[in-house]
Tab-separated table of C-alpha atoms in Angstrom:
chain	number	residue	atom	x	y	z
A	1	MET	CA	77.155	114.295	136.832
A	2	SER	CA	77.485	110.644	137.838
A	3	ARG	CA	80.013	108.263	136.292
A	4	ARG	CA	77.215	106.301	134.624
A	5	THR	CA	75.755	109.470	133.123
A	6	ARG	CA	79.166	110.526	131.806
A	7	SER	CA	79.698	107.080	130.273
A	8	VAL	CA	76.315	107.180	128.530
A	9	ALA	CA	77.000	110.685	127.259
A	10	LEU	CA	80.435	109.645	126.008
A	11	ALA	CA	79.046	106.620	124.189
A	12	GLY	CA	76.311	108.784	122.711
A	13	SER	CA	78.803	111.329	121.420
A	14	VAL	CA	80.831	108.601	119.697
A	15	VAL	CA	77.749	107.109	118.074
A	16	ALA	CA	76.608	110.552	116.965
A	17	ALA	CA	80.007	111.335	115.492
A	18	LEU	CA	79.873	108.135	113.486
A	19	ALA	CA	76.323	108.658	112.341
A	20	VAL	CA	76.448	112.318	111.287
A	21	PRO	CA	77.866	112.877	107.785
A	22	GLN	CA	80.933	115.116	107.744
A	23	VAL	CA	81.235	118.258	105.732
A	24	ALA	CA	84.661	117.188	104.480
A	25	SER	CA	83.203	114.119	102.816
A	26	ALA	CA	81.182	116.362	100.494
A	27	HIS	CA	84.416	117.577	98.872
A	28	VAL	CA	85.772	114.160	97.941
A	29	GLY	CA	84.575	111.467	95.593
A	30	SER	CA	82.627	108.467	96.824
A	31	VAL	CA	83.885	105.032	95.811
A	32	ALA	CA	81.491	102.090	95.637
A	33	ALA	CA	82.363	98.825	97.374
A	34	SER	CA	82.435	97.140	93.957
A	35	ARG	CA	85.715	98.994	93.280
A	36	VAL	CA	87.566	96.663	95.643
A	37	ALA	CA	85.218	93.671	95.739
A	38	ASP	CA	87.248	91.684	93.213
A	39	ASP	CA	90.670	92.743	94.462
A	40	TRP	CA	92.068	89.405	95.678
A	41	GLN	CA	95.845	89.107	96.030
A	42	ALA	CA	97.999	86.013	95.516
A	43	ALA	CA	100.499	87.044	98.253
A	44	PRO	CA	102.962	84.132	97.719
A	45	ALA	CA	104.731	84.581	101.067
A	46	VAL	CA	101.443	84.536	102.987
A	47	LEU	CA	100.123	81.490	101.163
A	48	ALA	CA	103.446	79.646	101.550
A	49	ALA	CA	103.528	80.345	105.303
A	50	ALA	CA	99.929	79.164	105.610
A	51	ALA	CA	100.705	75.979	103.674
A	52	VAL	CA	103.669	75.203	105.963
A	53	ALA	CA	101.574	75.855	109.080
A	54	ALA	CA	98.765	73.632	107.777
A	55	ALA	CA	101.215	70.831	106.933
A	56	LEU	CA	102.835	70.966	110.378
A	57	PHE	CA	99.478	70.879	112.116
A	58	ALA	CA	98.212	68.041	109.914
A	59	GLN	CA	101.195	65.786	110.630
A	60	ALA	CA	101.021	66.546	114.370
A	61	PHE	CA	97.280	65.875	114.363
A	62	LEU	CA	97.652	62.540	112.569
A	63	ARG	CA	100.638	61.387	114.648
A	64	LEU	CA	98.842	62.070	117.906
A	65	ARG	CA	95.663	60.330	116.748
A	66	ALA	CA	97.731	57.338	115.597
A	67	ARG	CA	99.003	57.039	119.164
A	68	GLY	CA	95.438	56.751	120.408
A	69	ARG	CA	95.294	60.270	121.905
A	70	ARG	CA	92.237	61.477	120.062
A	71	ASP	CA	91.163	63.247	123.224
A	72	HIS	CA	93.989	65.727	122.541
A	73	ALA	CA	93.582	65.692	118.758
A	74	GLY	CA	89.858	65.958	118.207
A	75	TRP	CA	88.189	67.529	115.229
A	76	ASP	CA	87.378	70.550	117.364
A	77	ARG	CA	91.115	71.289	117.389
A	78	ALA	CA	91.228	71.025	113.600
A	79	ALA	CA	88.279	73.418	113.353
A	80	LEU	CA	89.983	75.912	115.671
A	81	PHE	CA	93.197	75.723	113.674
A	82	ALA	CA	91.347	76.180	110.369
A	83	ALA	CA	89.495	79.191	111.756
A	84	GLY	CA	92.727	80.724	113.034
A	85	LEU	CA	94.482	80.132	109.731
A	86	ALA	CA	91.566	81.697	107.859
A	87	LEU	CA	91.651	84.785	110.080
A	88	GLY	CA	95.378	85.073	109.494
A	89	VAL	CA	95.292	84.618	105.722
A	90	LEU	CA	92.037	86.116	104.430
A	91	PRO	CA	92.650	89.661	105.731
A	92	LEU	CA	95.902	89.725	103.733
A	93	VAL	CA	94.635	88.300	100.440
A	94	SER	CA	90.992	89.429	100.336
A	95	PRO	CA	89.540	92.821	99.295
A	96	LEU	CA	89.922	93.883	102.937
A	97	ASP	CA	93.625	94.416	102.190
A	98	ALA	CA	92.943	96.795	99.312
A	99	ALA	CA	90.240	98.629	101.257
A	100	GLY	CA	92.610	99.156	104.168
A	101	ASP	CA	95.639	100.136	102.102
A	102	HIS	CA	93.892	102.620	99.828
A	103	TYR	CA	90.675	103.850	101.425
A	104	LEU	CA	89.643	103.062	104.994
A	105	LEU	CA	91.599	103.220	108.237
A	106	SER	CA	88.851	101.141	109.860
A	107	ALA	CA	89.399	98.342	107.325
A	108	HIS	CA	93.135	98.508	107.951
A	109	MET	CA	92.597	98.333	111.713
A	110	LEU	CA	90.292	95.338	111.298
A	111	GLN	CA	93.011	93.628	109.283
A	112	HIS	CA	95.577	94.316	112.005
A	113	VAL	CA	93.538	93.046	114.937
A	114	LEU	CA	92.573	89.895	113.045
A	115	ILE	CA	96.113	88.897	112.047
A	116	GLY	CA	97.768	90.141	115.235
A	117	ASP	CA	95.303	89.034	117.887
A	118	ALA	CA	92.299	86.924	116.851
A	119	ALA	CA	94.216	84.557	114.547
A	120	PRO	CA	97.113	83.874	116.979
A	121	MET	CA	94.612	83.282	119.785
A	122	LEU	CA	92.774	80.562	117.825
A	123	LEU	CA	95.975	78.960	116.525
A	124	VAL	CA	97.596	78.730	119.964
A	125	LEU	CA	94.326	77.500	121.456
A	126	ALA	CA	94.154	74.780	118.791
A	127	VAL	CA	97.607	73.340	119.539
A	128	ARG	CA	97.546	73.492	123.341
A	129	GLY	CA	98.616	70.356	125.184
A	130	PRO	CA	100.417	67.399	123.550
A	131	LEU	CA	99.744	68.729	120.046
A	132	ALA	CA	102.240	71.506	120.657
A	133	PHE	CA	105.016	68.952	121.187
A	134	PHE	CA	104.227	67.201	117.895
A	135	LEU	CA	104.168	70.277	115.637
A	136	LEU	CA	107.744	69.735	114.477
A	137	PRO	CA	108.628	66.300	113.032
A	138	PRO	CA	111.556	64.542	114.754
A	139	ALA	CA	113.788	65.082	111.713
A	140	VAL	CA	113.333	68.834	112.140
A	141	LEU	CA	113.096	69.028	115.915
A	142	ARG	CA	116.347	67.192	116.724
A	143	PRO	CA	118.763	69.497	114.857
A	144	LEU	CA	116.914	72.587	116.071
A	145	ALA	CA	117.070	71.367	119.676
A	146	ARG	CA	120.861	71.207	119.400
A	147	LEU	CA	121.103	74.889	118.474
A	148	GLY	CA	121.945	76.543	121.774
A	149	PRO	CA	121.621	80.150	120.527
A	150	LEU	CA	118.136	79.410	119.161
A	151	ARG	CA	116.999	77.919	122.467
A	152	ALA	CA	118.460	80.869	124.354
A	153	CYS	CA	116.736	83.360	122.048
A	154	LEU	CA	113.351	81.653	122.390
A	155	GLY	CA	113.787	81.379	126.140
A	156	PHE	CA	114.508	85.102	126.339
A	157	LEU	CA	111.563	86.113	124.133
A	158	LEU	CA	109.181	83.926	126.149
A	159	ARG	CA	110.018	85.575	129.449
A	160	PRO	CA	106.710	87.263	130.349
A	161	PRO	CA	108.193	90.768	130.901
A	162	VAL	CA	110.086	90.543	127.604
A	163	THR	CA	107.024	89.348	125.694
A	164	PHE	CA	104.909	92.093	127.221
A	165	ALA	CA	107.434	94.846	126.494
A	166	LEU	CA	107.973	93.617	122.933
A	167	TRP	CA	104.208	93.459	122.278
A	168	VAL	CA	103.671	96.996	123.586
A	169	ALA	CA	106.642	98.368	121.633
A	170	VAL	CA	105.473	96.818	118.364
A	171	MET	CA	101.826	97.849	118.762
A	172	LEU	CA	102.510	101.419	119.863
A	173	GLY	CA	105.497	101.896	117.578
A	174	TRP	CA	103.785	100.952	114.335
A	175	HIS	CA	100.753	103.091	115.160
A	176	VAL	CA	102.810	106.273	115.498
A	177	PRO	CA	101.484	108.443	112.616
A	178	ALA	CA	104.874	108.789	110.880
A	179	ALA	CA	105.470	105.022	110.949
A	180	TYR	CA	101.881	104.182	109.951
A	181	ASP	CA	101.932	106.545	106.980
A	182	TYR	CA	105.376	105.270	105.949
A	183	THR	CA	104.194	101.654	105.713
A	184	LEU	CA	101.345	102.608	103.377
A	185	SER	CA	103.811	103.800	100.740
A	186	HIS	CA	106.588	101.250	101.366
A	187	PRO	CA	105.517	97.610	100.773
A	188	VAL	CA	108.561	96.043	102.457
A	189	ALA	CA	107.970	98.020	105.658
A	190	HIS	CA	104.283	97.131	105.452
A	191	ASP	CA	105.055	93.424	105.208
A	192	LEU	CA	107.461	93.716	108.139
A	193	GLU	CA	104.762	95.452	110.176
A	194	HIS	CA	102.299	92.627	109.516
A	195	ALA	CA	104.897	89.952	110.290
A	196	LEU	CA	105.722	91.607	113.615
A	197	PHE	CA	102.044	91.856	114.529
A	198	VAL	CA	101.652	88.108	113.967
A	199	PHE	CA	104.894	87.359	115.826
A	200	VAL	CA	104.233	89.379	118.992
A	201	GLY	CA	100.570	88.358	118.977
A	202	THR	CA	101.613	84.705	118.985
A	203	LEU	CA	104.120	85.294	121.794
A	204	ALA	CA	101.463	87.058	123.872
A	205	TRP	CA	98.889	84.296	123.470
A	206	ILE	CA	101.523	81.663	124.308
A	207	GLN	CA	101.925	83.458	127.630
A	208	LEU	CA	98.169	83.628	128.189
A	209	ILE	CA	97.098	80.159	127.033
A	210	ASP	CA	100.351	78.398	127.995
A	211	PRO	CA	99.972	75.593	125.403
A	212	MET	CA	102.958	73.572	126.697
A	213	ARG	CA	102.054	74.033	130.368
A	214	HIS	CA	105.298	75.752	131.339
A	215	ALA	CA	103.437	77.699	134.044
A	216	ARG	CA	105.459	80.857	133.552
A	217	LEU	CA	102.507	82.850	134.915
A	218	THR	CA	99.979	82.088	137.622
A	219	ARG	CA	96.285	82.518	136.903
A	220	GLY	CA	96.288	85.952	138.504
A	221	LYS	CA	99.331	87.078	136.544
A	222	ARG	CA	97.805	85.856	133.294
A	223	ILE	CA	94.733	87.973	133.999
A	224	ALA	CA	96.985	90.950	134.793
A	225	PHE	CA	98.972	90.306	131.582
A	226	ALA	CA	95.806	90.380	129.465
A	227	PHE	CA	94.517	93.475	131.254
A	228	GLY	CA	97.856	95.191	130.672
A	229	LEU	CA	97.629	94.542	126.929
A	230	ILE	CA	94.251	96.263	126.860
A	231	VAL	CA	95.471	99.199	128.949
A	232	PHE	CA	98.544	99.853	126.804
A	233	THR	CA	96.550	99.940	123.560
A	234	HIS	CA	94.074	102.473	124.914
A	235	PRO	CA	96.286	105.397	123.821
A	236	ILE	CA	95.768	104.200	120.240
A	237	SER	CA	92.027	103.574	120.397
A	238	ASP	CA	91.315	106.667	122.518
A	239	THR	CA	93.248	108.899	120.135
A	240	LEU	CA	91.378	107.515	117.139
A	241	ILE	CA	87.972	107.789	118.794
A	242	PHE	CA	88.286	111.208	120.422
A	243	SER	CA	90.711	113.166	118.253
A	244	PRO	CA	88.876	116.050	116.500
A	245	THR	CA	91.393	115.988	113.650
A	246	ALA	CA	92.762	113.296	111.352
A	247	VAL	CA	95.630	111.322	112.887
A	248	TYR	CA	97.026	109.726	109.731
A	249	HIS	CA	97.784	112.000	106.777
A	250	SER	CA	97.566	109.181	104.221
A	251	TYR	CA	93.862	108.734	104.907
A	252	ALA	CA	93.074	112.421	105.390
A	253	ALA	CA	94.575	113.323	102.004
A	254	GLN	CA	92.586	110.791	99.970
A	255	PRO	CA	90.679	112.291	97.021
A	256	GLU	CA	88.133	109.453	97.161
A	257	ARG	CA	86.405	107.784	100.089
A	258	LEU	CA	85.107	104.222	100.029
A	259	LEU	CA	81.325	104.268	100.587
A	260	GLY	CA	81.634	108.022	101.145
A	261	LEU	CA	82.662	107.471	104.777
A	262	GLY	CA	84.210	110.661	106.150
A	263	VAL	CA	87.750	110.820	107.510
A	264	ILE	CA	86.839	111.392	111.157
A	265	ALA	CA	83.969	108.897	111.132
A	266	ASP	CA	86.285	106.294	109.598
A	267	GLN	CA	88.956	107.090	112.188
A	268	ARG	CA	86.536	106.716	115.088
A	269	LEU	CA	85.227	103.495	113.647
A	270	ALA	CA	88.827	102.210	113.536
A	271	GLY	CA	89.217	102.955	117.242
A	272	LEU	CA	85.974	101.150	118.031
A	273	VAL	CA	87.096	98.153	115.967
A	274	MET	CA	90.194	97.865	118.158
A	275	VAL	CA	88.215	98.196	121.399
A	276	VAL	CA	85.524	95.695	120.430
A	277	GLU	CA	87.984	93.093	119.132
A	278	GLN	CA	90.037	93.248	122.328
A	279	LEU	CA	86.921	92.915	124.455
A	280	LEU	CA	85.958	89.807	122.472
A	281	THR	CA	89.391	88.184	122.752
A	282	LEU	CA	91.268	89.465	125.802
A	283	GLY	CA	88.051	90.304	127.646
A	284	THR	CA	86.675	86.813	127.091
A	285	PHE	CA	89.983	85.328	128.197
A	286	MET	CA	89.903	87.280	131.453
A	287	GLY	CA	86.316	86.179	132.027
A	288	VAL	CA	87.261	82.526	131.537
A	289	MET	CA	90.193	82.910	133.924
A	290	LEU	CA	88.080	84.645	136.570
A	291	TRP	CA	85.100	82.290	136.357
A	292	PRO	CA	86.504	79.456	138.564
A	293	LEU	CA	87.481	82.017	141.210
A	294	LEU	CA	84.058	83.650	141.175
A	295	ARG	CA	82.267	80.301	141.173
A	296	GLY	CA	84.363	79.091	144.123
A	297	ARG	CA	83.645	82.245	146.083
A	298	SER	CA	79.933	81.920	145.326
A	299	ALA	CA	79.940	78.273	146.459
A	300	ARG	CA	81.657	79.207	149.723
A	301	GLY	CA	79.113	81.946	150.298
A	302	VAL	CA	76.207	79.509	149.839
A	303	ALA	CA	77.851	77.002	152.198
A	304	LEU	CA	78.221	79.621	154.916
A	305	GLN	CA	74.548	80.584	154.619
A	306	ARG	CA	73.280	77.040	155.124
A	307	PRO	CA	71.815	76.384	158.569
A	308	ALA	CA	73.843	74.155	160.880
């Protein structure tokens, strides 16, 4: 059997597993989407953090425009920042939070990849260049700059190997079944999990996008960094997609299922959510990084084929 045939068969088996109703779902109650549709949370800490982030961006945006650098503070940057902030806040305050906490692993996974990957990507992309240097007002920046331990800590965390190892440890560690189930019944641990996802996601995208142009990584190493992030999360997505049994007890033991979605189908959907989101973010990033190299090689090939 060829590799292409095996890939098609594998994809077909996943789709079939998602499409075929499970026997187990017949023994549990089905919950309509309306049960969680109105479940919006105030989440004071989340809203306060978002308000601070918005205020810092707004003052940096206005200060840079006042200096005549609208080329680095265009409205496209504001739109990117707003989109990133929305992807970081809405999953934590909208009905998606209730759906993920109480019913669907796939909803919970969607929440995680949005706050830990998609949102940091857009936020870091929005502040790249001079905007990054204006995020903290002088009255705040000066005293912080004098704190040697803080500078040393940030310098250590932003070493590419440290960032990579920390990202992998956080992502794999929190998805261990015992840790994952623990967070669902312990709100403080759950909040810490979300905060760490946002933190390591931001560190990773700082390495990839390099908003302050520190050039810690070459183009090739940035591509390798992004590829490594995908590779090291495959144990999570592969386990969720291909495991014949439930991975997380909290979801397997539920007496009611949102929309009647079975445990295994929901679990496989969660794995696919992770794969698709990473292809859209990290995959797109790698494509953007590779494009100049491929275009240059193509141009050289055309030049060599031209008659003398």
